[in-house]
mmCIF file of C-alpha atoms in Angstrom:
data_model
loop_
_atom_site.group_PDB
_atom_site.id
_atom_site.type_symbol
_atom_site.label_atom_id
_atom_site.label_comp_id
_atom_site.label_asym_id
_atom_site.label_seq_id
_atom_site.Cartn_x
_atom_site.Cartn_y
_atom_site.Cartn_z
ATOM 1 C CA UNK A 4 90.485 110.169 98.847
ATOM 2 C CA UNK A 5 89.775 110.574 102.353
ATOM 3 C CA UNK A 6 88.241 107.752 105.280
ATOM 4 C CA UNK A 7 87.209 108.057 108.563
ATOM 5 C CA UNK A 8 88.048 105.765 110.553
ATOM 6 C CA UNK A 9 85.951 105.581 113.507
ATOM 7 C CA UNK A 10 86.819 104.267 117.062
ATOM 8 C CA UNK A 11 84.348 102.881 119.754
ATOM 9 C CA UNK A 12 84.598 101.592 122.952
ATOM 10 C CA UNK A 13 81.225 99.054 122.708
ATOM 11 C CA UNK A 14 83.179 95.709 122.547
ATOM 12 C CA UNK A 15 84.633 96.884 125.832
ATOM 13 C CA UNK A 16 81.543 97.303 128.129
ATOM 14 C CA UNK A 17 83.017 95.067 130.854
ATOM 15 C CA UNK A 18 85.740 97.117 131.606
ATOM 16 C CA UNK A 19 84.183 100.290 131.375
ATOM 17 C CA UNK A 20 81.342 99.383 133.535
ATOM 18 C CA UNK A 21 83.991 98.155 136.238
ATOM 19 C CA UNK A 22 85.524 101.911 135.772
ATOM 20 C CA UNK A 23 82.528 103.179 135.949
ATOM 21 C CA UNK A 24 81.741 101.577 139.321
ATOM 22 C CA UNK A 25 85.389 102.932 140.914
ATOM 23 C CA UNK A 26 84.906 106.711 140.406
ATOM 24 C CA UNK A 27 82.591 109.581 140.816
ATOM 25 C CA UNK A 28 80.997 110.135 137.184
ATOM 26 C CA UNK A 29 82.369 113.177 136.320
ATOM 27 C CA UNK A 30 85.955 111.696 136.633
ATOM 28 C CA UNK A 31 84.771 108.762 134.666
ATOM 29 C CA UNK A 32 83.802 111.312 131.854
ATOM 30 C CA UNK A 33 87.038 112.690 132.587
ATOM 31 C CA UNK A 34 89.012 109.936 132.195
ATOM 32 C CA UNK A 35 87.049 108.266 129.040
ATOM 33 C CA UNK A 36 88.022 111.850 127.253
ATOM 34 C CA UNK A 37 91.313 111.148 127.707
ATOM 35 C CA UNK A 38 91.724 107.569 126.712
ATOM 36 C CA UNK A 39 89.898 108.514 123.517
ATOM 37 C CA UNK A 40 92.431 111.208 123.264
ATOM 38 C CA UNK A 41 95.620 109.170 123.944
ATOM 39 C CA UNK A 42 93.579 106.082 121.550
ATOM 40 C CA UNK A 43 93.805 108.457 118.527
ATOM 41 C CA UNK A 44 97.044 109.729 119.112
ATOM 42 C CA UNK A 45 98.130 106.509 119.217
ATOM 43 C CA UNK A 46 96.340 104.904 115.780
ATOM 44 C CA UNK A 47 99.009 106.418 113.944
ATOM 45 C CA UNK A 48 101.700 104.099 115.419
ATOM 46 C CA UNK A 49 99.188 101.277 114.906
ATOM 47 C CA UNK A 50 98.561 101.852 111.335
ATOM 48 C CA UNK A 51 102.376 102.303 110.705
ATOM 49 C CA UNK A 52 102.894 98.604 112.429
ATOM 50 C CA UNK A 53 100.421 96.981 111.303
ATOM 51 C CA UNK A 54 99.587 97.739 107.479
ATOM 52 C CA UNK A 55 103.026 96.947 105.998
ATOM 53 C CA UNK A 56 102.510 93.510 107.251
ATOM 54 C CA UNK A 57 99.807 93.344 104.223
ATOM 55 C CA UNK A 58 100.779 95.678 101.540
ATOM 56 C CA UNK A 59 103.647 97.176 100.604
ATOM 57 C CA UNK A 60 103.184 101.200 101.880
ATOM 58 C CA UNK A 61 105.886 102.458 103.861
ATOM 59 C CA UNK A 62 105.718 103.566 107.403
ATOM 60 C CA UNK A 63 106.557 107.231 106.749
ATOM 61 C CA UNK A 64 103.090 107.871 103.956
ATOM 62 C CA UNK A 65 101.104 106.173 106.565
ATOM 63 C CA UNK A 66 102.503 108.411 108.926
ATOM 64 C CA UNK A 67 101.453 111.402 106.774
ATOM 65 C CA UNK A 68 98.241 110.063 105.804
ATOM 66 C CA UNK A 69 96.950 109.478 109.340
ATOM 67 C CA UNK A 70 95.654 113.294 110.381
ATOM 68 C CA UNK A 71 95.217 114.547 114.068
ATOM 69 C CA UNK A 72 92.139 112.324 116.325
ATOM 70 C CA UNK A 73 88.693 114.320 116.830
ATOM 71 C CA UNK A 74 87.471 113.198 120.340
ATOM 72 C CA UNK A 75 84.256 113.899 121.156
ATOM 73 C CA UNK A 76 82.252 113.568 124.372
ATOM 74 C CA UNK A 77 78.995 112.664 125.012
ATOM 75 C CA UNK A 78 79.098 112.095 128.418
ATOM 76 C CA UNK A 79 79.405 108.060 129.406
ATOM 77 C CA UNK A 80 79.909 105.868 126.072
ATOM 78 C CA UNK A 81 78.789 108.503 124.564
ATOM 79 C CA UNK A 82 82.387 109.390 123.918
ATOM 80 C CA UNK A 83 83.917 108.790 120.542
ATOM 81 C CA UNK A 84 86.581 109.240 118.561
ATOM 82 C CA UNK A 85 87.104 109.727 114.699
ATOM 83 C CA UNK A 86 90.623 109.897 112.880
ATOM 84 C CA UNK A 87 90.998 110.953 109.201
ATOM 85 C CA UNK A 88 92.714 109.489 107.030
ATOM 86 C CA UNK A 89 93.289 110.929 103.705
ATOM 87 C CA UNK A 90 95.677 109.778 100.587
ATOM 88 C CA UNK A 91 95.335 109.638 96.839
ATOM 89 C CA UNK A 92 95.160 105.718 94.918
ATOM 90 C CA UNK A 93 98.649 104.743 95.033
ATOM 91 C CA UNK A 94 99.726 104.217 90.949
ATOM 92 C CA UNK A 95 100.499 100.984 89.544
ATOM 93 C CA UNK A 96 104.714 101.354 88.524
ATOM 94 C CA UNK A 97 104.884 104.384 91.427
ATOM 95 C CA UNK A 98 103.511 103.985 93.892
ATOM 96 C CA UNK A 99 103.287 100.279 94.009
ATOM 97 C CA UNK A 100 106.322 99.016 91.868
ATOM 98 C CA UNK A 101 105.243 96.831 88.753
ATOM 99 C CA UNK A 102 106.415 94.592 85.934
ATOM 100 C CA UNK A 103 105.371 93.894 82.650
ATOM 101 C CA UNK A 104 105.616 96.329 79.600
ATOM 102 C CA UNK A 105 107.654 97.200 76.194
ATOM 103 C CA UNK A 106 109.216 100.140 74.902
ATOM 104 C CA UNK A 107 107.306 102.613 72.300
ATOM 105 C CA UNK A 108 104.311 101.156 70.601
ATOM 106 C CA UNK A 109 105.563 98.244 71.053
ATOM 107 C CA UNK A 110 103.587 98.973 74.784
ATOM 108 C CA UNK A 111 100.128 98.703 72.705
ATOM 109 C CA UNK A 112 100.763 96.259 70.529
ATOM 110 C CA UNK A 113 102.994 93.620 72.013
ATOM 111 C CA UNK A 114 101.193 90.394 74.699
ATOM 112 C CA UNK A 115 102.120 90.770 78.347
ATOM 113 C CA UNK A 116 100.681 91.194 81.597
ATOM 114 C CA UNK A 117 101.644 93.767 84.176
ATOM 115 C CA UNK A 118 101.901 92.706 87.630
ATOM 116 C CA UNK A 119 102.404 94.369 90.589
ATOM 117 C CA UNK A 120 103.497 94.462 94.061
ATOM 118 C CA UNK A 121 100.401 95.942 95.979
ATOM 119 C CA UNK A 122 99.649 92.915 98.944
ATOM 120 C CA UNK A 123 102.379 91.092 101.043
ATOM 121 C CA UNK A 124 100.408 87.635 100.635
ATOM 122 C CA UNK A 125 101.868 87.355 96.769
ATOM 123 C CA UNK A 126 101.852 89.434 93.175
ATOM 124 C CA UNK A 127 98.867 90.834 92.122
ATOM 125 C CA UNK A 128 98.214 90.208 88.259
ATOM 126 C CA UNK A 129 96.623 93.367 86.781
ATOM 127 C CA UNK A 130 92.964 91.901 84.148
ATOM 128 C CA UNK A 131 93.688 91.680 80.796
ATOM 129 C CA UNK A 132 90.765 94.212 79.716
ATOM 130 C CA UNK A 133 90.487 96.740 82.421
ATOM 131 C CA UNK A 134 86.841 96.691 82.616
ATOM 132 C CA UNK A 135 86.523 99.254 85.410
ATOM 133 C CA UNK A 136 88.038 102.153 83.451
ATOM 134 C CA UNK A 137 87.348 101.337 79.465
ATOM 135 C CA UNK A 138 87.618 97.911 78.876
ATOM 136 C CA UNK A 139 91.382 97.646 77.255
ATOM 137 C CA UNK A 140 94.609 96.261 78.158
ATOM 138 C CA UNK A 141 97.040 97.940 80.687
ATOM 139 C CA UNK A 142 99.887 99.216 79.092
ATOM 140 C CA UNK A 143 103.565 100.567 80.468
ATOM 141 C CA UNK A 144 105.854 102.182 78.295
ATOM 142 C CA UNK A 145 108.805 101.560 79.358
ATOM 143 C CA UNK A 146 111.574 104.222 79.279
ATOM 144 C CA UNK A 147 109.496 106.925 78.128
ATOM 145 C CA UNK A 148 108.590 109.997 80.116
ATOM 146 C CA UNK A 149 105.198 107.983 81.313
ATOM 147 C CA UNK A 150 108.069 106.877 84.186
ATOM 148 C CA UNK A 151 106.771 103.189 84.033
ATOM 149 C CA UNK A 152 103.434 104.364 85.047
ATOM 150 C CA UNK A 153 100.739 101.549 84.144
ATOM 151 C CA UNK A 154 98.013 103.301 81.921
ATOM 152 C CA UNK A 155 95.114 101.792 79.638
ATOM 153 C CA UNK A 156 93.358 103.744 77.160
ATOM 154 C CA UNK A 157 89.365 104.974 77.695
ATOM 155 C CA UNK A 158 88.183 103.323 74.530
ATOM 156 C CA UNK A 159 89.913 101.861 70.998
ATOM 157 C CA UNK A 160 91.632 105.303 70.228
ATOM 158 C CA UNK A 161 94.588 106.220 70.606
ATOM 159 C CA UNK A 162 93.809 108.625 73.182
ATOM 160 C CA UNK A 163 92.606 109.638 76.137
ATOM 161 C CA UNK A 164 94.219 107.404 78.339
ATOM 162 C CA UNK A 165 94.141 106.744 82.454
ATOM 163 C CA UNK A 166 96.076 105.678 84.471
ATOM 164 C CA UNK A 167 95.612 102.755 86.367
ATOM 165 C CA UNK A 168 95.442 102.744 90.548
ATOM 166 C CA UNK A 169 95.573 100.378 93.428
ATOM 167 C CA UNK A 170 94.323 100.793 96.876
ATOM 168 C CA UNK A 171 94.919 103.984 98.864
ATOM 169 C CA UNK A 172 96.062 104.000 102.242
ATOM 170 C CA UNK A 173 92.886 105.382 103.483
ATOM 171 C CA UNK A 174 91.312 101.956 102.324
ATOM 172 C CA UNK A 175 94.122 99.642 103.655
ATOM 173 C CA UNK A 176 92.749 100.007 107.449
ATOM 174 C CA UNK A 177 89.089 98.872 106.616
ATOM 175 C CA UNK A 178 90.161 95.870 103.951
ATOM 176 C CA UNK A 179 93.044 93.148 104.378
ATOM 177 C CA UNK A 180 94.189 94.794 107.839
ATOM 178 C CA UNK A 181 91.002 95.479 109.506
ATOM 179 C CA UNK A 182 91.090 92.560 111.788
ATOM 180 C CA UNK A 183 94.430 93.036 112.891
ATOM 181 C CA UNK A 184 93.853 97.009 112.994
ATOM 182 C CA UNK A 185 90.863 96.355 115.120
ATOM 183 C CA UNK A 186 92.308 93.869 117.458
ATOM 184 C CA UNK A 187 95.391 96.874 117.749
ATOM 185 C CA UNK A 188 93.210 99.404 118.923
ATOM 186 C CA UNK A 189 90.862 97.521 121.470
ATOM 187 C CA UNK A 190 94.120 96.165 122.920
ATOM 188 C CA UNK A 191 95.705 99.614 123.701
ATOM 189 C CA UNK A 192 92.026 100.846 125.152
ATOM 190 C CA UNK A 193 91.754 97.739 127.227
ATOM 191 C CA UNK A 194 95.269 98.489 128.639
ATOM 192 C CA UNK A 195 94.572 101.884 129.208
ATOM 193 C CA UNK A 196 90.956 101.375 130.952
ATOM 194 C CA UNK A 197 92.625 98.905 133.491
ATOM 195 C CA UNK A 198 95.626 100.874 134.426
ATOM 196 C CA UNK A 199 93.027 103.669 135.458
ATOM 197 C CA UNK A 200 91.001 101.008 137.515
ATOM 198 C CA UNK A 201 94.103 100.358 139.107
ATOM 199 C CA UNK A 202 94.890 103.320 139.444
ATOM 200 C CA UNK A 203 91.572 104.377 141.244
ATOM 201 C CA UNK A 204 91.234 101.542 143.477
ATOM 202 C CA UNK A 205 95.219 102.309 144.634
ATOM 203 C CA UNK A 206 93.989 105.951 145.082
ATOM 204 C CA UNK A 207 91.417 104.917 147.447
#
């Protein structure tokens, strides 16, 4: 799966309006370009800091997940910048470690929940019935070649079955660590705006 996640500069008007009123336009188009460009380059270390505070993904997949920042420039606010992020579901026993299961059939047939470690703030408790897939229990078969993979079956046969997903890393910037993401990103423009005000009015 694959976001984009987008980056603006319209919560920072102020500043860019006092940029704006320090340099000829065409450096101010200049310089917006570039703090879009250093903005997404930058994202990446953001995302690596910040989304491990919420769910357990380590720093190096977000690295790899987080693909090179398109700027683009409009001329003004007009400029923009979009970075991809792209990642499958992370599995339920792989890629987010779980608990819960029984060996052989004893994994379709015997009570238990699975549970797994997907969000800092506690254990997340898979449903009993999975109603998003086909409406059965999860199941893990423990020490079979299934690898402690969580599955559930599509309907009361014995096959096909699924197997069961959490959240991506793609979603993880625009759910539980959006705020913080945000707040991240507009910090590091803000920064960057004022040390080229500075900048400008030392230059004068």
């Amino acid at each position: 799966m694959a976001i984009i996640l987008e980056v603006d500069a319209s919560d920072l008007t102020g500043e860019i309006e006092r940029l704006r009123s320090v340099v000829t336009p065409k450096r101010f188009d200049q310089i917006m370009y570039s703090i879009f460009q250093r903005t997404g380059g930058h994202v990446r270390k953001i995302l690596k800091s910040d989304l491990p505070r919420d769910y357990y993904a380590k720093p190096s997949e977000i690295g790899s997940a987080v693909k090179s920042a398109r700027v683009t420039s409009g001329g003004g606010l007009g400029v923009g910048c979009t970075i991809p992020i792209i990642g499958p579901k992370k599995s339920i026993g792989g890629g987010f470690s779980a608990s819960g299961g029984a060996h052989g059939w004893n994994s379709l047939h015997r009570k238990y929940r699975v549970k797994s470690r997907i969000v800092k703030a506690g254990t997340s408790t898979l449903p009993s019935q999975m109603g998003s897939y086909g409406g059965m229990p999860p199941f893990r078969n423990l020490g079979s070649k299934l690898g402690g993979l969580t599955f559930t079956r599509a309907g009361k046969s014995r096959l096909p079955i699924m197997k069961v997903v959490g959240i991506g890393i793609p979603q993880m910037p625009m759910n539980r660590s959006q705020e913080e993401v945000q707040a991240d990103i507009m910090a590091y423009m803000k920064n960057r705006i004022e040390h080229e005000i500075q900048r400008a009015i030392g230059g004068r």
